[in-house]
Every structure is written in structure tokens, then in C-alpha cells.
Amino acid sequence: MAKLLREFEKWLMKERNWGKGTVKELLHREWDGAYPGALLGEDVIMDIESFLHDMAYFAVQKVFGKGMDSDRRFLMLIVPYGSYEDCSGIYVLEMRTKTVLACLEEKTWRFNPELLEEDLRDLIEQLEEAKGLLAVRLASGS
């Protein structure tokens, strides 16, 4: 398992109190559907959206730090949308400056450890790039 995925695994266990079995189903093997069958709750769309939200929130905390939730300069919103058959996605928005910081669309049926690592890296890279733009917009008051 790659380093970033291991960090996400530890984050899920600490921040979300997910057990090792749950994390293993999500991160250590290819998904057997739009969401791992062994973990399905009553609403598959909510399960997908919750996981996508966690991916984005992990990436936001990695780039902006854990204190970003209490930083009054930011009003960040993570908008996940899940789909059973089509692409699901995540938008990370900064509402004060009306800036899209990151977005990702993926068919969750394709999730496996390598793709999850790649998608997390993509979110982090987008957020790193947006950090400079956000600093300029916050400084100019737009």
C-alpha cells in the first residue's frame, strides 16, 4: 500500500473511528460494486457520498491543516454527489471567494487501492494549486 493511502487509512481510523476491517474493505482491495458490498448500509448513495466526503476532507486537512475549520478567513464546503451507475464526484468550494478549489469525478465501481491513491493525490495537487489563488482572492477581498 502506498504512503498516501496509509495516511488516509490512519486518518479514517482516528478521525472517523472506523475499524481495521472497514478500512481494509475500503482501501486494501478492489471494490465489488459502487461501494463495497460488505459495508453497504441502507442507502448506497449516502455510503458513496460519505466516503467521497472523507477523501476530500482528508485532502483539505492535509493541504490547509487541521485548524482550517476554525479559520474565519475560509468558508469551505465539500459537496459530494454519489451515483450507483454513473460517475460520482466531489467539489471542494470556498464560498467567500466563490472558488472551486478541487473537483473529482470517478466511477466508484473502478475503485481499487491504486486508483484511490491516484485520486487522493489529484485532490491534494488541485488544492495545493488553488491555495495560491485563494490567498490572492482573500487578500484582495474578492
PDB file of C-alpha atoms in Angstrom, residues 48-140:
ATOM      1  CA  ILE A  48     -20.677   6.629  -1.528  1.00  0.00           C
ATOM      2  CA  GLU A  49     -21.095  10.307  -0.666  1.00  0.00           C
ATOM      3  CA  SER A  50     -19.845   9.808   2.875  1.00  0.00           C
ATOM      4  CA  PHE A  51     -16.685   8.111   1.632  1.00  0.00           C
ATOM      5  CA  LEU A  52     -16.081  10.752  -1.050  1.00  0.00           C
ATOM      6  CA  HIS A  53     -16.562  13.487   1.554  1.00  0.00           C
ATOM      7  CA  ASP A  54     -13.968  11.797   3.771  1.00  0.00           C
ATOM      8  CA  MET A  55     -11.500  11.631   0.861  1.00  0.00           C
ATOM      9  CA  ALA A  56     -11.898  15.358   0.217  1.00  0.00           C
ATOM     10  CA  TYR A  57     -11.832  16.323   3.899  1.00  0.00           C
ATOM     11  CA  PHE A  58      -8.617  14.345   4.392  1.00  0.00           C
ATOM     12  CA  ALA A  59      -7.078  16.171   1.400  1.00  0.00           C
ATOM     13  CA  VAL A  60      -8.247  19.583   2.677  1.00  0.00           C
ATOM     14  CA  GLN A  61      -6.760  18.949   6.125  1.00  0.00           C
ATOM     15  CA  LYS A  62      -3.518  17.726   4.563  1.00  0.00           C
ATOM     16  CA  VAL A  63      -3.138  20.912   2.488  1.00  0.00           C
ATOM     17  CA  PHE A  64      -4.674  23.574   4.754  1.00  0.00           C
ATOM     18  CA  GLY A  65      -4.067  21.977   8.155  1.00  0.00           C
ATOM     19  CA  LYS A  66      -6.449  20.775  10.809  1.00  0.00           C
ATOM     20  CA  GLY A  67      -7.085  24.305  12.044  1.00  0.00           C
ATOM     21  CA  MET A  68      -8.745  25.350   8.800  1.00  0.00           C
ATOM     22  CA  ASP A  69     -12.182  24.559  10.262  1.00  0.00           C
ATOM     23  CA  SER A  70     -11.782  27.373  12.788  1.00  0.00           C
ATOM     24  CA  ASP A  71     -10.044  29.773  10.379  1.00  0.00           C
ATOM     25  CA  ARG A  72     -12.596  32.538   9.801  1.00  0.00           C
ATOM     26  CA  ARG A  73     -10.971  33.551   6.522  1.00  0.00           C
ATOM     27  CA  PHE A  74     -12.308  30.366   4.934  1.00  0.00           C
ATOM     28  CA  LEU A  75     -15.795  29.101   4.393  1.00  0.00           C
ATOM     29  CA  MET A  76     -15.086  25.766   2.735  1.00  0.00           C
ATOM     30  CA  LEU A  77     -17.770  23.398   1.619  1.00  0.00           C
ATOM     31  CA  ILE A  78     -17.281  19.851   0.395  1.00  0.00           C
ATOM     32  CA  VAL A  79     -20.046  18.725  -1.931  1.00  0.00           C
ATOM     33  CA  PRO A  80     -20.053  15.025  -2.769  1.00  0.00           C
ATOM     34  CA  TYR A  81     -22.540  13.500  -5.152  1.00  0.00           C
ATOM     35  CA  GLY A  82     -22.894   9.784  -5.455  1.00  0.00           C
ATOM     36  CA  SER A  83     -24.209   7.679  -8.275  1.00  0.00           C
ATOM     37  CA  TYR A  84     -24.756   3.962  -8.424  1.00  0.00           C
ATOM     38  CA  GLU A  85     -24.422   3.677 -12.205  1.00  0.00           C
ATOM     39  CA  ASP A  86     -22.648   6.815 -13.407  1.00  0.00           C
ATOM     40  CA  CYS A  87     -19.712   8.887 -12.220  1.00  0.00           C
ATOM     41  CA  SER A  88     -19.745  10.123  -8.652  1.00  0.00           C
ATOM     42  CA  GLY A  89     -17.874  13.238  -7.696  1.00  0.00           C
ATOM     43  CA  ILE A  90     -16.639  15.738  -5.165  1.00  0.00           C
ATOM     44  CA  TYR A  91     -16.358  19.512  -5.299  1.00  0.00           C
ATOM     45  CA  VAL A  92     -14.342  21.440  -2.736  1.00  0.00           C
ATOM     46  CA  LEU A  93     -15.610  25.018  -2.723  1.00  0.00           C
ATOM     47  CA  GLU A  94     -14.546  28.159  -0.898  1.00  0.00           C
ATOM     48  CA  MET A  95     -17.740  30.144  -0.520  1.00  0.00           C
ATOM     49  CA  ARG A  96     -16.409  33.602   0.455  1.00  0.00           C
ATOM     50  CA  THR A  97     -14.397  33.908  -2.763  1.00  0.00           C
ATOM     51  CA  LYS A  98     -16.680  31.672  -4.850  1.00  0.00           C
ATOM     52  CA  THR A  99     -13.709  29.497  -5.811  1.00  0.00           C
ATOM     53  CA  VAL A 100     -13.749  25.862  -6.862  1.00  0.00           C
ATOM     54  CA  LEU A 101     -10.633  24.543  -5.114  1.00  0.00           C
ATOM     55  CA  ALA A 102     -10.793  20.971  -6.370  1.00  0.00           C
ATOM     56  CA  CYS A 103     -13.091  18.579  -8.151  1.00  0.00           C
ATOM     57  CA  LEU A 104     -13.000  14.912  -8.937  1.00  0.00           C
ATOM     58  CA  GLU A 105     -15.294  12.658 -10.921  1.00  0.00           C
ATOM     59  CA  GLU A 106     -14.894   8.906 -10.791  1.00  0.00           C
ATOM     60  CA  LYS A 107     -16.969   5.799 -11.301  1.00  0.00           C
ATOM     61  CA  THR A 108     -16.625   4.218  -7.858  1.00  0.00           C
ATOM     62  CA  TRP A 109     -17.096   0.754  -9.379  1.00  0.00           C
ATOM     63  CA  ARG A 110     -13.483   1.183 -10.537  1.00  0.00           C
ATOM     64  CA  PHE A 111     -12.044   1.912  -7.063  1.00  0.00           C
ATOM     65  CA  ASN A 112      -9.032  -0.134  -6.054  1.00  0.00           C
ATOM     66  CA  PRO A 113      -6.000   0.803  -3.937  1.00  0.00           C
ATOM     67  CA  GLU A 114      -4.028   2.262  -6.856  1.00  0.00           C
ATOM     68  CA  LEU A 115      -6.906   4.401  -8.149  1.00  0.00           C
ATOM     69  CA  LEU A 116      -7.776   5.637  -4.654  1.00  0.00           C
ATOM     70  CA  GLU A 117      -4.157   6.701  -4.146  1.00  0.00           C
ATOM     71  CA  GLU A 118      -4.171   8.460  -7.527  1.00  0.00           C
ATOM     72  CA  ASP A 119      -7.448  10.258  -6.777  1.00  0.00           C
ATOM     73  CA  LEU A 120      -6.255  11.394  -3.336  1.00  0.00           C
ATOM     74  CA  ARG A 121      -3.043  12.684  -4.895  1.00  0.00           C
ATOM     75  CA  ASP A 122      -5.073  14.502  -7.577  1.00  0.00           C
ATOM     76  CA  LEU A 123      -7.262  16.198  -4.953  1.00  0.00           C
ATOM     77  CA  ILE A 124      -4.203  17.266  -2.955  1.00  0.00           C
ATOM     78  CA  GLU A 125      -2.453  18.642  -6.047  1.00  0.00           C
ATOM     79  CA  GLN A 126      -5.550  20.630  -7.037  1.00  0.00           C
ATOM     80  CA  LEU A 127      -5.853  22.037  -3.523  1.00  0.00           C
ATOM     81  CA  GLU A 128      -2.162  22.974  -3.461  1.00  0.00           C
ATOM     82  CA  GLU A 129      -2.584  24.847  -6.765  1.00  0.00           C
ATOM     83  CA  ALA A 130      -5.748  26.560  -5.534  1.00  0.00           C
ATOM     84  CA  LYS A 131      -4.042  27.658  -2.313  1.00  0.00           C
ATOM     85  CA  GLY A 132      -2.157  30.433  -4.139  1.00  0.00           C
ATOM     86  CA  LEU A 133      -5.260  31.627  -5.975  1.00  0.00           C
ATOM     87  CA  LEU A 134      -7.224  31.622  -2.756  1.00  0.00           C
ATOM     88  CA  ALA A 135      -4.522  33.690  -0.986  1.00  0.00           C
ATOM     89  CA  VAL A 136      -4.702  36.322  -3.747  1.00  0.00           C
ATOM     90  CA  ARG A 137      -8.503  36.431  -3.696  1.00  0.00           C
ATOM     91  CA  LEU A 138      -8.656  36.634   0.106  1.00  0.00           C
ATOM     92  CA  ALA A 139      -6.053  39.429   0.130  1.00  0.00           C
ATOM     93  CA  SER A 140      -7.936  41.421  -2.497  1.00  0.00           C
TER      94      SER A 140
END
